[in-house]
Structure formats: structure tokens, C-alpha cells
XYZ file of C-alpha atoms in Angstrom:
430
model
C 97.129 207.251 105.196
C 94.955 204.976 103.500
C 95.529 200.996 104.547
C 93.794 198.440 101.676
C 93.388 195.218 103.154
C 92.812 192.432 100.511
C 92.431 188.659 101.052
C 92.625 186.055 98.627
C 93.311 182.147 98.385
C 96.232 183.019 95.704
C 99.673 183.668 97.837
C 101.542 182.969 95.034
C 99.805 185.176 92.748
C 100.416 188.223 95.898
C 104.256 187.349 96.091
C 104.541 187.203 91.923
C 102.816 190.420 91.346
C 104.882 192.499 93.679
C 108.131 190.292 92.795
C 107.638 191.701 89.343
C 107.860 195.372 90.466
C 111.300 194.660 92.039
C 112.496 192.404 89.039
C 111.490 195.483 86.444
C 113.158 197.823 89.256
C 109.975 199.317 90.183
C 110.395 198.028 93.335
C 112.261 196.822 96.434
C 111.941 194.681 99.281
C 112.553 196.807 102.240
C 112.318 194.222 104.930
C 111.191 190.814 105.672
C 109.765 189.599 109.344
C 110.045 185.710 110.385
C 111.076 184.741 106.723
C 113.860 182.472 105.511
C 116.458 184.207 104.568
C 118.968 184.016 101.555
C 122.933 184.353 101.624
C 122.552 187.145 99.601
C 119.394 188.985 100.525
C 117.728 188.265 97.001
C 114.611 186.381 96.971
C 112.700 184.656 94.415
C 109.028 184.025 94.303
C 109.158 180.340 95.484
C 111.756 181.532 98.184
C 109.614 183.907 99.481
C 106.485 181.081 99.372
C 108.549 178.806 101.523
C 108.281 180.501 104.584
C 105.021 180.519 104.576
C 104.503 176.157 103.668
C 104.530 175.523 107.252
C 101.463 177.688 108.056
C 99.025 176.848 104.912
C 100.090 172.831 105.929
C 98.217 173.616 109.287
C 95.591 175.747 108.112
C 92.252 174.833 109.318
C 90.110 175.374 106.553
C 90.413 179.016 106.282
C 89.561 179.555 102.471
C 91.155 183.309 101.533
C 94.474 182.948 103.938
C 96.207 185.378 101.922
C 96.667 188.544 103.082
C 97.808 191.756 101.032
C 97.790 194.751 102.329
C 98.806 198.305 101.092
C 99.424 201.790 102.940
C 99.169 204.690 100.924
C 100.773 207.822 102.837
C 99.312 211.048 101.346
C 101.983 212.184 98.155
C 103.012 215.409 99.903
C 104.614 212.807 103.015
C 108.254 211.964 102.445
C 109.175 208.553 104.426
C 111.932 206.909 103.767
C 112.883 203.643 103.532
C 113.557 203.019 107.327
C 110.414 205.055 108.016
C 108.084 202.746 105.674
C 109.811 199.961 107.540
C 108.477 201.058 111.089
C 105.118 202.119 109.471
C 104.541 198.408 108.251
C 105.997 196.722 111.683
C 103.981 199.047 113.876
C 100.966 198.667 111.409
C 101.027 194.944 111.217
C 101.472 194.848 115.136
C 98.780 196.671 116.007
C 96.414 194.271 113.660
C 97.629 191.292 115.353
C 100.051 190.375 112.600
C 103.343 190.951 114.370
C 104.082 187.195 115.003
C 103.472 186.070 111.690
C 106.089 185.672 108.607
C 105.404 189.010 105.938
C 107.364 190.641 102.916
C 107.230 194.460 102.786
C 107.675 195.724 99.157
C 107.949 198.877 98.108
C 106.602 200.174 94.806
C 108.233 203.230 92.825
C 106.230 203.248 89.447
C 103.652 205.775 90.236
C 104.186 209.135 91.972
C 102.143 207.969 95.044
C 105.074 205.781 96.792
C 103.486 203.141 98.939
C 104.158 199.688 100.192
C 102.459 196.317 100.178
C 103.007 193.492 102.762
C 102.306 190.142 101.983
C 101.254 187.460 104.637
C 98.895 184.949 105.593
C 96.070 185.353 107.736
C 96.492 181.787 109.810
C 98.874 181.443 112.631
C 101.527 178.579 113.011
C 98.833 176.228 114.523
C 96.652 176.770 111.058
C 93.993 178.781 113.391
C 92.432 181.729 111.738
C 93.670 185.154 112.906
C 90.739 187.174 113.792
C 89.424 189.833 111.738
C 86.554 191.197 113.705
C 85.920 195.041 113.214
C 88.748 194.944 111.126
C 87.967 198.189 108.842
C 87.495 200.167 112.272
C 90.529 199.255 113.530
C 92.867 199.629 110.518
C 91.610 203.228 110.398
C 92.257 204.284 114.285
C 95.546 202.172 113.589
C 96.591 204.584 110.487
C 94.818 207.889 112.589
C 97.410 206.601 115.232
C 100.162 206.109 113.047
C 99.387 209.541 111.218
C 100.142 211.550 114.566
C 102.903 209.497 115.690
C 104.866 210.185 112.614
C 103.483 213.342 111.176
C 101.867 212.311 108.373
C 98.921 214.307 106.334
C 95.820 213.067 107.526
C 93.586 211.248 104.854
C 90.918 213.857 104.579
C 88.950 214.327 101.304
C 90.277 217.095 98.949
C 88.170 218.573 96.428
C 90.524 218.338 93.278
C 90.297 214.505 94.348
C 86.841 214.040 93.220
C 87.288 211.627 90.278
C 90.224 209.799 91.599
C 88.257 207.372 94.541
C 85.161 206.631 93.106
C 82.401 206.551 89.976
C 80.484 209.704 90.127
C 77.981 211.962 87.902
C 79.901 213.557 85.078
C 80.245 217.414 85.027
C 80.828 218.269 81.363
C 82.077 221.645 82.419
C 84.452 220.306 85.011
C 86.923 219.325 82.531
C 88.489 216.176 82.119
C 85.530 214.508 80.772
C 87.076 211.288 79.769
C 88.435 210.397 83.320
C 85.165 211.288 84.804
C 82.938 208.639 82.097
C 85.642 206.022 82.733
C 84.940 206.246 86.411
C 81.343 205.175 85.883
C 81.290 202.972 82.746
C 84.349 200.575 83.933
C 82.727 199.181 86.676
C 78.678 199.607 86.592
C 78.672 195.830 84.576
C 80.726 194.644 87.900
C 77.604 195.898 90.361
C 74.444 195.996 88.193
C 72.287 193.522 86.002
C 70.659 194.829 82.998
C 69.711 193.014 79.794
C 69.895 195.440 77.388
C 71.280 198.736 75.772
C 68.098 200.548 76.659
C 68.318 199.270 80.374
C 72.230 200.079 80.255
C 71.472 203.516 79.056
C 68.833 204.125 82.152
C 71.499 203.142 84.616
C 74.076 205.147 82.789
C 71.658 208.558 82.451
C 71.631 208.628 86.413
C 75.750 209.704 86.074
C 74.521 212.129 83.003
C 76.534 209.716 80.563
C 74.486 207.963 77.450
C 76.163 205.567 74.655
C 75.065 204.927 71.056
C 75.787 201.997 68.916
C 78.015 203.311 65.999
C 78.580 201.419 62.587
C 81.973 201.355 60.102
C 84.236 199.346 58.167
C 87.350 197.618 59.184
C 89.346 195.749 56.738
C 86.038 195.502 54.520
C 83.996 193.954 56.912
C 81.214 195.533 58.476
C 81.995 196.461 62.401
C 79.810 197.746 65.194
C 80.961 199.591 68.373
C 79.754 202.269 71.061
C 80.214 205.831 71.319
C 80.031 207.244 75.059
C 78.237 210.853 75.365
C 78.652 213.322 78.550
C 74.898 214.819 79.410
C 73.974 218.132 80.584
C 70.817 218.810 83.012
C 68.117 218.300 80.551
C 69.663 214.972 79.211
C 71.247 216.268 76.284
C 74.465 215.673 74.854
C 76.834 218.112 75.738
C 79.991 217.464 74.340
C 82.545 215.254 72.087
C 81.857 211.540 71.947
C 84.466 208.884 72.889
C 85.076 205.371 71.641
C 84.288 202.549 73.832
C 87.952 201.352 73.262
C 89.146 204.314 75.294
C 88.042 202.867 78.410
C 89.014 199.256 78.141
C 87.623 195.965 76.495
C 84.660 195.922 79.017
C 83.135 199.228 78.245
C 82.529 197.691 74.615
C 79.566 196.158 72.544
C 80.953 192.591 73.133
C 81.500 192.606 76.490
C 78.148 194.597 77.130
C 75.991 191.874 74.742
C 77.738 188.823 77.177
C 76.544 191.031 80.158
C 72.845 191.281 78.953
C 72.822 187.231 77.912
C 74.475 186.486 81.571
C 72.069 188.846 82.720
C 68.797 187.585 81.089
C 69.563 184.143 82.361
C 69.860 184.885 85.945
C 67.113 187.446 85.991
C 64.823 184.457 84.321
C 61.882 184.078 86.775
C 63.429 185.897 89.393
C 62.074 186.612 92.866
C 63.736 190.310 92.627
C 60.894 190.694 89.568
C 58.058 189.531 91.868
C 59.532 191.917 94.646
C 60.009 194.667 92.734
C 56.380 194.105 90.867
C 54.844 194.149 94.359
C 56.195 197.075 95.236
C 55.654 199.504 92.204
C 51.776 197.970 92.231
C 51.239 199.477 95.925
C 53.141 202.613 95.120
C 50.659 203.318 92.292
C 47.963 202.240 94.241
C 48.690 205.328 96.640
C 50.267 207.998 94.045
C 48.063 210.176 91.794
C 50.382 211.617 89.506
C 53.944 210.932 88.032
C 56.085 213.046 90.330
C 54.231 211.235 93.857
C 55.240 208.042 92.049
C 58.792 208.837 91.475
C 59.226 210.313 94.704
C 57.780 207.391 96.802
C 59.742 204.759 94.689
C 63.342 207.195 95.070
C 62.485 206.788 99.220
C 62.295 203.224 98.574
C 65.736 203.057 96.872
C 64.542 202.728 93.038
C 65.114 205.309 90.402
C 62.440 205.415 87.786
C 64.209 206.547 84.078
C 61.315 207.999 81.668
C 62.017 208.509 78.565
C 60.018 211.630 76.215
C 59.886 212.432 72.816
C 60.117 215.971 71.376
C 56.352 216.671 72.408
C 56.914 215.766 76.052
C 55.020 212.463 75.665
C 56.456 209.346 77.857
C 57.239 206.451 75.424
C 59.545 204.497 77.969
C 60.085 203.803 81.292
C 62.550 201.877 83.381
C 63.044 200.969 87.248
C 66.604 200.904 88.842
C 66.909 199.179 91.684
C 69.587 199.637 94.243
C 68.460 197.476 96.390
C 68.977 194.197 94.039
C 71.343 196.244 91.796
C 68.906 195.359 89.046
C 67.568 197.268 85.927
C 64.072 196.822 84.647
C 62.053 197.754 81.698
C 58.808 198.578 82.556
C 57.029 196.320 79.803
C 59.055 193.802 80.652
C 57.915 193.887 84.316
C 54.070 193.662 82.894
C 51.867 195.380 80.701
C 50.228 197.454 83.995
C 53.933 199.176 84.271
C 54.628 200.230 80.333
C 54.729 203.816 79.583
C 51.323 203.540 77.937
C 49.481 201.998 80.664
C 51.281 204.541 82.846
C 50.222 207.644 80.693
C 46.470 206.401 80.653
C 46.677 206.037 84.258
C 48.156 209.352 85.111
C 46.208 211.175 82.478
C 42.589 209.854 83.413
C 43.362 210.894 87.203
C 40.686 213.234 88.488
C 41.940 215.468 90.690
C 38.841 215.638 93.217
C 38.661 212.339 93.479
C 42.038 211.951 94.415
C 41.546 213.874 97.236
C 38.497 212.292 98.575
C 40.597 208.625 98.164
C 43.251 210.456 100.114
C 41.424 211.516 103.056
C 39.657 208.116 103.043
C 43.261 206.476 103.468
C 44.128 209.320 106.218
C 46.755 210.569 103.561
C 48.151 214.067 103.879
C 46.395 216.366 101.275
C 48.548 217.582 99.202
C 47.961 221.214 97.110
C 46.257 221.183 93.699
C 49.445 221.751 92.103
C 51.188 218.242 91.293
C 54.547 218.002 94.043
C 57.937 218.700 92.675
C 59.625 215.888 91.798
C 62.701 214.962 93.924
C 66.188 215.439 92.862
C 67.084 212.961 89.756
C 70.199 212.222 91.552
C 71.757 208.850 92.256
C 70.389 206.866 95.014
C 71.843 206.952 98.440
C 74.297 203.830 97.530
C 75.999 206.931 96.000
C 75.639 209.086 98.745
C 78.798 209.767 100.189
C 79.797 211.376 96.754
C 77.219 214.433 97.611
C 78.573 214.827 100.802
C 82.106 214.948 99.917
C 81.154 217.574 97.307
C 79.789 219.513 100.161
C 82.922 219.066 102.528
C 80.977 217.297 105.243
C 81.955 214.238 104.500
C 83.100 212.181 107.863
C 86.101 210.285 107.971
C 84.405 206.285 108.025
C 82.384 207.256 105.184
C 85.294 208.475 103.279
C 87.371 205.699 104.208
C 84.623 203.557 102.850
C 85.409 205.507 99.187
C 88.593 205.282 99.477
C 89.070 202.006 100.471
C 85.765 199.913 99.814
C 83.484 198.656 97.039
C 84.077 202.141 94.736
C 88.068 202.213 95.009
C 88.200 201.936 91.046
C 90.785 204.488 89.790
C 93.845 203.179 91.968
C 96.207 202.168 89.486
C 97.875 199.906 91.772
C 94.653 197.651 92.457
C 93.351 197.432 88.688
C 97.144 196.353 87.651
C 96.896 193.550 90.296
C 93.635 192.420 89.354
C 95.073 192.416 85.407
C 98.294 190.598 86.446
C 96.247 188.017 88.446
C 93.936 187.622 85.386
C 96.986 187.068 83.267
C 98.375 184.431 86.008
C 94.974 182.302 85.713
C 95.081 182.380 81.492
C 98.578 180.986 81.811
C 97.737 178.154 84.014
C 94.755 177.254 81.733
C 96.967 176.789 78.877
C 99.420 174.756 80.286
C 96.467 172.606 81.395
């Protein structure tokens, strides 16, 4: 069983999202705890919200007071309504929320039947209930409940590899559209890049590229994007997919807004100065392209090089995973451009390199250039490789399942979209 804990300052939104399921017969209320009861057992959103009023009135400056938890058993587990009620009660009790008002909703609209619990994280005196080591405690409680209720343990399965996180695309594995979607829907949320070239450098780490496509719509020339899977050599390896298949954020218009926003936020940014320093220092201590790239990879920086048909480098981009920023080489400075680096590496004399390395007490390399480290995404995405090798730890699995990268969870995405719609409605009313 996987537990996802969400916090916000929008109690009404959390209740409305779940109650909408009830109204459309895609969900139902299984139980309430310390809530104001109604004569007929039916509730409106305002009636549910009323039970939390005194807690919120007493709130002592806890900004994200709304607690929205989902408990997600394995789809194979057949759990009755009574079983879900017991799960919810024991989970909330063990997490320290057993004496809080809360309501339990069961969702029926997807194959994976699960429950949502809405409560508040402040007690009746307005004090915040401690959330120290919350993730660890939640995992331990889930494992205990799995044993008690004889549920399937939450371990990663091979055929789930595209469900929980974005992953380097393997065009031979099938369902390429879904693989690409798991990457491109969410990269702009975490990385800053200022051009299509920088975006493509980042996408290349996941075996994806995109190109502009022009067409005519109702007599007007329109521009859009096509996404392609790539093979190990960085060549297109399949049919293209229109950006519209992946949602609004994957389209050209949304990305151009992202470019503008990033250009502004990265202007005269201290991150740029720091990255330039790291690259310059690495250049001084390395003597060929492979050593340079390997050294940067160890520091959390991917180097993406573009070459022409004859193998000549004509472009270079740096992806700093620590700051989650992407930088074109020439944009950092002339000395980091592809032309400058081409000349630098071409003119290096091997014997001189050896002498310099001895002077610096560095370990000597053989006369042959070093072999580049595998061109894989930075260790930020390392749990994916562990998962593929079947050696993923429970903690890292839970991170991937319920942490930053739980992107393909349908209910989570739907909830975000619902909250976005509510904000738009409120703005219109004003």
C-alpha cells in the first residue's frame, strides 16, 4: 500500500474535489470522524467544511493546514468498505491524527480503488500537529498495515516502470507515446531553460527530441511542435507525436512563455557565475573531451555536444542538475563555446599533458583517450536505474512512488486540474 500525503491552505478545494466524485457517482463517503452529522447522512461541501471551522479559527499561523491523504493498495487487493474504514482509522491513529475531524472518501472511477482522507493538521487549540519524520513514519505504518490486513507489499514490478516517474525512452519497448509523455509533461516544472536548443539538450538525456512544424489552420500559418524518440546514437527512431497529444504545457506557446520566464530569472544569476567557475576549473585539470565530460558528470553536470555529419562539434550545452538549469556554452562565455573548446582540445599536446599531470601530482592516464562515462541522466534520476536492475530499496521506491516524480498518478493530475479550475472561477467572480 502506498500513502500520499498532501498539504495545502485550500480545505474547501480538497473537500470539493472529493465531493464532486460523490455527486457524479464515482465515489462515496465511507465514514466521518468527529464531524457534525446530518439527519439523512448526506453532506454538502459546506456542511463538511463546517466541522473544521473551530480548528481553523484557533489556528496559530500554520499556513498549510489542510491535510489530504490518499491510501492506495495494490489493485489485486480486494478490500471491502469496512476494510477501508479500518485502514483509514488505524493509519490516522498511528500518524497522530486519530482525534482530528476527518472524512474518508472512496474513489471508484479508476481500476485502482483507493481512498482519500481530508482533515486539518492543527488541533482544537490551533497548534500544529507534529509532522517530524512524517514520510518515514508513514512508510513504517503502511508496512505494518500490509502485514496486519494481509495486503500485497508495495514493491516495484518490472511492468510498472513507466507508471511512477519519467524515464529515458526505449523506443523498442512499446507504448512510446506514454514513455515520452512521462518525460515532457513535467520537465518544465523542475528545470529552467531559455530556448528550444536548451530544451532539446535536456530532452536528449531521455532519448527524446522535438522540432518545430509549420502548417495552415483556417487559412492562417500556425507553428507547433513534433516530438520524436531517439535511439542510442541520438538518431530519430520512430514516428513523431504532435505536442497536443501531451497537453497544453508540451506545446510551443507554453514553452515560449517558459523560455521568457527563465531568461528573466536567470539574468545576471549567481548560478551562472558558479557554473562558469566549475567548468573553468575542470577545463584546467582535464586534457581532452572525455576527461572533461566525465569530471563534470561526477559534479552533477551533464554535457550535451552537437556534431555535424563529419563529427565536428558545432554546439555544446551544460545541464546543471544541482540548480536544475540548462546553459548554452556560448551563453556562458566565449571560452566555453564549441569553437573555443574544439581549438583547445585539438591543440593539446599529449606529452605536455603528461608533464603537467606529474607536476600536479595527478594520476597518469594511458596514451589513449579515456572512455566517456555512460551518457545517462544525472544521479537525480538514479533510482530509475536501480529499479530496472531490480535492486531498488524500499525507501527509494517510496520516494519515486509518492515524492516529486509521481506524475502518472491519474487522481493526482485530476486533482491539480480541479484546483486550477477553482482558482480560475474565483478570479472571474472578482
